[in-house]
Amino acid sequence: MEKLSISDLHIILVEPSDTQRKIITTLLLKENVKEIDPVSTLSEARSAVKAHGADLIVSAMYYEDGTALELLKFIKEDDAFKSIPFMLVSSENRLSKLEEFKQAGVAAILPKPFEPLHLSRALNASLDLINHDELELELFDVHDVRVLLVDDSKLARNHIRRVLEGMGLQRIQEAENGAAALTLIKDQAFDLVVTDYNMPEMDGRELSEFIRFNPETTHIPIIMVTSESADSAHMANIQQTGVNALCDKPFEPNEVRQMLSALLGN
């Protein structure tokens, strides 16, 4: 399948403000996007997606008839549309509100206003989700790498799984929290663990400590995926448990590719 470039993208832009819609459209055109389908409401966005799909959805957070979270869940829960990357553009800065989007598998979150550099990076991150580029490893066949993916959010697991599968990883098992992951680890061998931080019953830190201090599993590389700030006290503590790499939500494919190359290439 031929890879898409930014100029190939068909974007649905969901923005209730005429002014903001014009501003974002202008910035997208400057990035060489050719096909932009502007709509202003949730119902119009759903109709546009159903009518002709999209390569990417760029959306404000609030509309007169609903929210971007409703649109995101509509897309992610439909097999026909769930692979469409979703980019949120919002002045919302409440962590609790943004957390919902991070857990649901949004491809990028841009502030209002944003710099052209931020938009370019977000468009390229979205392209990475669309264009599958298999990871090449010296010591492994990427298809044989056994991955345990741990996250209490089904939507987040689906998003991370799609990113990993796009890189050629096929043997992926899922667990909804650390306790469920431990049950799998005790019975099976894994080459990589990708885990969320905040989870019920057993969180990512506790799971990482078990893996790192158990002689049978201490060698397994661990990627911690988190929406926490990388310089928070929690994250400083996490790094002391032997986690090999920290990855932010949204889960950027290029960043993950570099991590996997480093962790599995040795």
Short mmCIF file of N, CA and C in Angstrom, two decimals, residues 34-157:
data_model
loop_
_atom_site.label_atom_id
_atom_site.label_comp_id
_atom_site.label_asym_id
_atom_site.label_seq_id
_atom_site.Cartn_x
_atom_site.Cartn_y
_atom_site.Cartn_z
N LYS A 34 -4.63 19.47 1.17
CA LYS A 34 -5.40 19.89 -0.01
C LYS A 34 -6.91 19.74 0.19
N GLU A 35 -7.31 18.72 0.97
CA GLU A 35 -8.73 18.39 1.06
C GLU A 35 -9.22 18.53 2.51
N ILE A 36 -10.00 19.59 2.76
CA ILE A 36 -10.51 19.87 4.10
C ILE A 36 -12.03 19.97 4.02
N ASP A 37 -12.69 19.19 4.86
CA ASP A 37 -14.16 19.16 4.88
C ASP A 37 -14.61 19.83 6.19
N PRO A 38 -14.97 21.12 6.18
CA PRO A 38 -15.32 21.82 7.42
C PRO A 38 -16.77 21.59 7.83
N VAL A 39 -16.98 21.25 9.10
CA VAL A 39 -18.33 21.12 9.67
C VAL A 39 -18.31 21.78 11.05
N SER A 40 -19.52 22.03 11.60
CA SER A 40 -19.57 22.79 12.86
C SER A 40 -20.27 22.08 14.00
N THR A 41 -20.92 20.96 13.75
CA THR A 41 -21.67 20.28 14.81
C THR A 41 -21.33 18.79 14.86
N LEU A 42 -21.74 18.17 15.96
CA LEU A 42 -21.53 16.73 16.12
C LEU A 42 -22.30 15.94 15.07
N SER A 43 -23.54 16.34 14.82
CA SER A 43 -24.35 15.61 13.84
C SER A 43 -23.78 15.73 12.44
N GLU A 44 -23.27 16.92 12.09
CA GLU A 44 -22.65 17.11 10.77
C GLU A 44 -21.38 16.27 10.65
N ALA A 45 -20.62 16.20 11.74
CA ALA A 45 -19.37 15.42 11.73
C ALA A 45 -19.67 13.93 11.55
N ARG A 46 -20.65 13.43 12.29
CA ARG A 46 -21.03 12.02 12.14
C ARG A 46 -21.49 11.72 10.72
N SER A 47 -22.29 12.62 10.16
CA SER A 47 -22.78 12.42 8.79
C SER A 47 -21.64 12.41 7.79
N ALA A 48 -20.68 13.32 7.97
CA ALA A 48 -19.53 13.40 7.06
C ALA A 48 -18.69 12.12 7.13
N VAL A 49 -18.47 11.63 8.35
CA VAL A 49 -17.69 10.40 8.52
C VAL A 49 -18.42 9.23 7.87
N LYS A 50 -19.71 9.12 8.10
CA LYS A 50 -20.49 8.01 7.52
C LYS A 50 -20.54 8.10 6.00
N ALA A 51 -20.60 9.32 5.47
CA ALA A 51 -20.75 9.51 4.02
C ALA A 51 -19.48 9.15 3.26
N HIS A 52 -18.32 9.59 3.74
CA HIS A 52 -17.10 9.37 2.95
C HIS A 52 -15.86 9.11 3.77
N GLY A 53 -16.01 8.90 5.09
CA GLY A 53 -14.84 8.61 5.91
C GLY A 53 -13.88 9.80 5.95
N ALA A 54 -12.67 9.54 6.42
CA ALA A 54 -11.64 10.59 6.49
C ALA A 54 -10.31 9.92 6.78
N ASP A 55 -9.23 10.62 6.47
CA ASP A 55 -7.89 10.16 6.87
C ASP A 55 -7.54 10.69 8.26
N LEU A 56 -8.15 11.82 8.65
CA LEU A 56 -7.86 12.45 9.93
C LEU A 56 -9.02 13.35 10.31
N ILE A 57 -9.34 13.38 11.61
CA ILE A 57 -10.33 14.31 12.12
C ILE A 57 -9.62 15.31 13.03
N VAL A 58 -9.83 16.59 12.76
CA VAL A 58 -9.29 17.67 13.59
C VAL A 58 -10.49 18.36 14.21
N SER A 59 -10.52 18.40 15.55
CA SER A 59 -11.76 18.82 16.20
C SER A 59 -11.55 19.72 17.41
N ALA A 60 -12.47 20.69 17.57
CA ALA A 60 -12.58 21.44 18.81
C ALA A 60 -13.17 20.51 19.88
N MET A 61 -13.21 20.97 21.13
CA MET A 61 -13.70 20.10 22.19
C MET A 61 -15.22 20.16 22.36
N TYR A 62 -15.82 21.35 22.18
CA TYR A 62 -17.24 21.51 22.44
C TYR A 62 -17.98 22.01 21.20
N TYR A 63 -19.17 21.44 20.97
CA TYR A 63 -20.06 21.89 19.89
C TYR A 63 -21.42 22.23 20.51
N GLU A 64 -22.29 22.83 19.73
CA GLU A 64 -23.60 23.19 20.27
C GLU A 64 -24.46 21.96 20.56
N ASP A 65 -24.16 20.84 19.91
CA ASP A 65 -24.99 19.64 20.10
C ASP A 65 -24.21 18.47 20.70
N GLY A 66 -23.05 18.75 21.30
CA GLY A 66 -22.30 17.64 21.90
C GLY A 66 -20.85 18.01 22.13
N THR A 67 -20.02 16.98 22.29
CA THR A 67 -18.60 17.21 22.58
C THR A 67 -17.72 16.34 21.68
N ALA A 68 -16.45 16.70 21.64
CA ALA A 68 -15.49 15.93 20.85
C ALA A 68 -15.33 14.52 21.41
N LEU A 69 -15.52 14.36 22.72
CA LEU A 69 -15.39 13.02 23.30
C LEU A 69 -16.48 12.10 22.76
N GLU A 70 -17.66 12.62 22.55
CA GLU A 70 -18.74 11.82 21.95
C GLU A 70 -18.36 11.41 20.52
N LEU A 71 -17.80 12.35 19.77
CA LEU A 71 -17.39 12.05 18.40
C LEU A 71 -16.25 11.04 18.38
N LEU A 72 -15.28 11.21 19.28
CA LEU A 72 -14.14 10.29 19.35
C LEU A 72 -14.61 8.87 19.67
N LYS A 73 -15.50 8.74 20.63
CA LYS A 73 -16.01 7.41 20.99
C LYS A 73 -16.85 6.80 19.87
N PHE A 74 -17.60 7.64 19.16
CA PHE A 74 -18.37 7.18 18.00
C PHE A 74 -17.43 6.56 16.96
N ILE A 75 -16.28 7.19 16.75
CA ILE A 75 -15.32 6.70 15.77
C ILE A 75 -14.62 5.43 16.26
N LYS A 76 -14.13 5.47 17.50
CA LYS A 76 -13.33 4.37 18.03
C LYS A 76 -14.14 3.10 18.24
N GLU A 77 -15.45 3.23 18.41
CA GLU A 77 -16.29 2.07 18.68
C GLU A 77 -16.92 1.49 17.42
N ASP A 78 -16.59 2.05 16.27
CA ASP A 78 -17.11 1.54 14.99
C ASP A 78 -15.95 0.94 14.20
N ASP A 79 -16.04 -0.35 13.86
CA ASP A 79 -14.95 -1.03 13.16
C ASP A 79 -14.58 -0.36 11.85
N ALA A 80 -15.55 0.30 11.22
CA ALA A 80 -15.28 0.93 9.92
C ALA A 80 -14.44 2.20 10.06
N PHE A 81 -14.48 2.84 11.23
CA PHE A 81 -13.83 4.15 11.39
C PHE A 81 -12.77 4.18 12.48
N LYS A 82 -12.60 3.11 13.24
CA LYS A 82 -11.78 3.18 14.45
C LYS A 82 -10.31 3.47 14.19
N SER A 83 -9.85 3.26 12.96
CA SER A 83 -8.44 3.53 12.66
C SER A 83 -8.18 4.98 12.26
N ILE A 84 -9.24 5.81 12.18
CA ILE A 84 -9.06 7.22 11.80
C ILE A 84 -8.41 7.98 12.95
N PRO A 85 -7.24 8.58 12.76
CA PRO A 85 -6.63 9.38 13.83
C PRO A 85 -7.49 10.60 14.16
N PHE A 86 -7.44 10.99 15.44
CA PHE A 86 -8.26 12.10 15.93
C PHE A 86 -7.35 13.11 16.62
N MET A 87 -7.39 14.35 16.16
CA MET A 87 -6.56 15.42 16.72
C MET A 87 -7.48 16.43 17.42
N LEU A 88 -7.26 16.66 18.71
CA LEU A 88 -8.05 17.62 19.47
C LEU A 88 -7.36 18.98 19.48
N VAL A 89 -8.14 20.04 19.20
CA VAL A 89 -7.63 21.41 19.27
C VAL A 89 -8.50 22.15 20.28
N SER A 90 -7.91 22.55 21.41
CA SER A 90 -8.75 23.11 22.46
C SER A 90 -7.96 24.02 23.40
N SER A 91 -8.65 25.01 23.96
CA SER A 91 -8.06 25.87 24.99
C SER A 91 -8.29 25.28 26.38
N GLU A 92 -8.95 24.14 26.45
CA GLU A 92 -9.19 23.46 27.73
C GLU A 92 -7.86 23.07 28.36
N ASN A 93 -7.69 23.42 29.64
CA ASN A 93 -6.44 23.05 30.31
C ASN A 93 -6.66 22.26 31.59
N ARG A 94 -7.91 21.88 31.86
CA ARG A 94 -8.18 21.04 33.03
C ARG A 94 -7.70 19.62 32.74
N LEU A 95 -6.81 19.14 33.58
CA LEU A 95 -6.20 17.83 33.33
C LEU A 95 -7.23 16.72 33.27
N SER A 96 -8.28 16.82 34.10
CA SER A 96 -9.30 15.77 34.12
C SER A 96 -10.02 15.67 32.78
N LYS A 97 -10.24 16.81 32.13
CA LYS A 97 -10.91 16.80 30.82
C LYS A 97 -10.00 16.25 29.74
N LEU A 98 -8.74 16.66 29.76
CA LEU A 98 -7.80 16.18 28.75
C LEU A 98 -7.49 14.70 28.95
N GLU A 99 -7.50 14.25 30.20
CA GLU A 99 -7.21 12.84 30.50
C GLU A 99 -8.18 11.91 29.77
N GLU A 100 -9.44 12.31 29.69
CA GLU A 100 -10.44 11.47 29.02
C GLU A 100 -10.04 11.22 27.56
N PHE A 101 -9.50 12.24 26.93
CA PHE A 101 -9.10 12.11 25.53
C PHE A 101 -7.85 11.26 25.39
N LYS A 102 -6.92 11.45 26.32
CA LYS A 102 -5.69 10.65 26.28
C LYS A 102 -6.00 9.17 26.45
N GLN A 103 -6.93 8.87 27.36
CA GLN A 103 -7.30 7.47 27.60
C GLN A 103 -8.07 6.87 26.43
N ALA A 104 -8.74 7.73 25.67
CA ALA A 104 -9.54 7.24 24.55
C ALA A 104 -8.74 7.05 23.27
N GLY A 105 -7.44 7.39 23.30
CA GLY A 105 -6.60 7.12 22.14
C GLY A 105 -6.53 8.24 21.13
N VAL A 106 -6.60 9.50 21.60
CA VAL A 106 -6.45 10.62 20.67
C VAL A 106 -5.02 10.64 20.14
N ALA A 107 -4.85 11.03 18.88
CA ALA A 107 -3.52 11.01 18.25
C ALA A 107 -2.67 12.19 18.68
N ALA A 108 -3.32 13.34 18.94
CA ALA A 108 -2.58 14.55 19.32
C ALA A 108 -3.53 15.53 19.98
N ILE A 109 -3.00 16.34 20.88
CA ILE A 109 -3.76 17.40 21.52
C ILE A 109 -3.01 18.71 21.29
N LEU A 110 -3.68 19.66 20.63
CA LEU A 110 -3.08 20.97 20.36
C LEU A 110 -3.80 22.04 21.17
N PRO A 111 -3.05 22.98 21.76
CA PRO A 111 -3.70 24.07 22.49
C PRO A 111 -4.24 25.11 21.51
N LYS A 112 -5.12 25.94 22.00
CA LYS A 112 -5.54 27.12 21.23
C LYS A 112 -4.99 28.34 21.97
N PRO A 113 -4.22 29.21 21.30
CA PRO A 113 -3.72 29.06 19.93
C PRO A 113 -2.51 28.13 19.90
N PHE A 114 -2.20 27.62 18.71
CA PHE A 114 -1.03 26.76 18.58
C PHE A 114 -0.09 27.32 17.51
N GLU A 115 1.16 26.92 17.59
CA GLU A 115 2.16 27.34 16.62
C GLU A 115 2.14 26.39 15.41
N PRO A 116 2.51 26.87 14.23
CA PRO A 116 2.59 25.98 13.06
C PRO A 116 3.45 24.74 13.30
N LEU A 117 4.51 24.89 14.10
CA LEU A 117 5.38 23.75 14.42
C LEU A 117 4.61 22.65 15.13
N HIS A 118 3.70 23.04 16.06
CA HIS A 118 2.89 22.06 16.77
C HIS A 118 1.96 21.32 15.80
N LEU A 119 1.38 22.07 14.87
CA LEU A 119 0.49 21.45 13.90
C LEU A 119 1.25 20.49 13.01
N SER A 120 2.42 20.88 12.55
CA SER A 120 3.23 20.03 11.69
C SER A 120 3.57 18.71 12.39
N ARG A 121 3.96 18.81 13.66
CA ARG A 121 4.31 17.61 14.41
C ARG A 121 3.09 16.70 14.58
N ALA A 122 1.94 17.30 14.88
CA ALA A 122 0.73 16.51 15.07
C ALA A 122 0.28 15.84 13.77
N LEU A 123 0.42 16.54 12.65
CA LEU A 123 0.07 15.94 11.36
C LEU A 123 0.99 14.77 11.04
N ASN A 124 2.27 14.93 11.33
CA ASN A 124 3.21 13.84 11.07
C ASN A 124 2.98 12.64 11.99
N ALA A 125 2.60 12.92 13.24
CA ALA A 125 2.26 11.83 14.17
C ALA A 125 1.03 11.07 13.66
N SER A 126 0.07 11.80 13.12
CA SER A 126 -1.12 11.16 12.55
C SER A 126 -0.77 10.33 11.33
N LEU A 127 0.14 10.84 10.50
CA LEU A 127 0.59 10.07 9.33
C LEU A 127 1.26 8.76 9.75
N ASP A 128 2.02 8.83 10.84
CA ASP A 128 2.68 7.62 11.34
C ASP A 128 1.67 6.55 11.72
N LEU A 129 0.49 6.98 12.19
CA LEU A 129 -0.56 6.02 12.53
C LEU A 129 -1.19 5.41 11.27
N ILE A 130 -1.21 6.19 10.21
CA ILE A 130 -1.84 5.75 8.96
C ILE A 130 -0.89 4.87 8.14
N ASN A 131 0.37 5.31 8.03
CA ASN A 131 1.36 4.62 7.20
C ASN A 131 2.08 3.56 8.02
N HIS A 132 1.79 2.32 7.76
CA HIS A 132 2.44 1.24 8.49
C HIS A 132 3.87 1.04 7.97
N ASP A 133 4.81 1.08 8.89
CA ASP A 133 6.22 0.97 8.55
C ASP A 133 6.84 -0.06 9.49
N GLU A 134 7.08 -1.26 8.98
CA GLU A 134 7.50 -2.36 9.84
C GLU A 134 8.88 -2.11 10.44
N LEU A 135 8.99 -2.42 11.73
CA LEU A 135 10.24 -2.26 12.45
C LEU A 135 11.22 -3.37 12.05
N GLU A 136 12.46 -2.98 11.79
CA GLU A 136 13.49 -3.97 11.44
C GLU A 136 14.43 -4.14 12.62
N LEU A 137 14.56 -5.38 13.10
CA LEU A 137 15.41 -5.69 14.25
C LEU A 137 16.50 -6.67 13.85
N GLU A 138 17.68 -6.49 14.40
CA GLU A 138 18.80 -7.37 14.06
C GLU A 138 18.68 -8.75 14.71
N LEU A 139 18.23 -8.78 15.96
CA LEU A 139 18.26 -10.02 16.71
C LEU A 139 16.91 -10.73 16.77
N PHE A 140 15.84 -10.06 16.37
CA PHE A 140 14.50 -10.63 16.42
C PHE A 140 13.86 -10.54 15.04
N ASP A 141 12.95 -11.48 14.75
CA ASP A 141 11.95 -11.24 13.72
C ASP A 141 10.83 -10.50 14.44
N VAL A 142 10.51 -9.30 14.00
CA VAL A 142 9.54 -8.48 14.70
C VAL A 142 8.21 -9.21 14.88
N HIS A 143 7.88 -10.10 13.94
CA HIS A 143 6.61 -10.84 14.02
C HIS A 143 6.59 -11.80 15.21
N ASP A 144 7.76 -12.17 15.70
CA ASP A 144 7.85 -13.15 16.79
C ASP A 144 7.96 -12.53 18.17
N VAL A 145 8.08 -11.21 18.24
CA VAL A 145 8.22 -10.55 19.54
C VAL A 145 6.91 -10.68 20.32
N ARG A 146 7.00 -11.21 21.53
CA ARG A 146 5.82 -11.46 22.37
C ARG A 146 5.61 -10.27 23.30
N VAL A 147 4.47 -9.58 23.11
CA VAL A 147 4.20 -8.33 23.82
C VAL A 147 3.02 -8.52 24.78
N LEU A 148 3.18 -8.00 25.99
CA LEU A 148 2.06 -7.93 26.93
C LEU A 148 1.67 -6.46 27.06
N LEU A 149 0.45 -6.14 26.69
CA LEU A 149 -0.07 -4.77 26.71
C LEU A 149 -1.05 -4.64 27.87
N VAL A 150 -0.76 -3.72 28.80
CA VAL A 150 -1.54 -3.61 30.04
C VAL A 150 -2.11 -2.20 30.18
N ASP A 151 -3.44 -2.08 30.16
CA ASP A 151 -4.09 -0.78 30.32
C ASP A 151 -5.54 -1.04 30.70
N ASP A 152 -6.06 -0.28 31.66
CA ASP A 152 -7.45 -0.50 32.08
C ASP A 152 -8.45 0.10 31.11
N SER A 153 -8.00 0.93 30.17
CA SER A 153 -8.89 1.51 29.17
C SER A 153 -8.86 0.67 27.90
N LYS A 154 -10.01 0.14 27.53
CA LYS A 154 -10.10 -0.66 26.30
C LYS A 154 -9.77 0.19 25.07
N LEU A 155 -10.25 1.44 25.06
CA LEU A 155 -9.96 2.33 23.93
C LEU A 155 -8.46 2.60 23.82
N ALA A 156 -7.81 2.80 24.97
CA ALA A 156 -6.36 3.04 24.95
C ALA A 156 -5.62 1.81 24.47
N ARG A 157 -6.05 0.62 24.92
CA ARG A 157 -5.41 -0.62 24.45
C ARG A 157 -5.57 -0.77 22.95
#
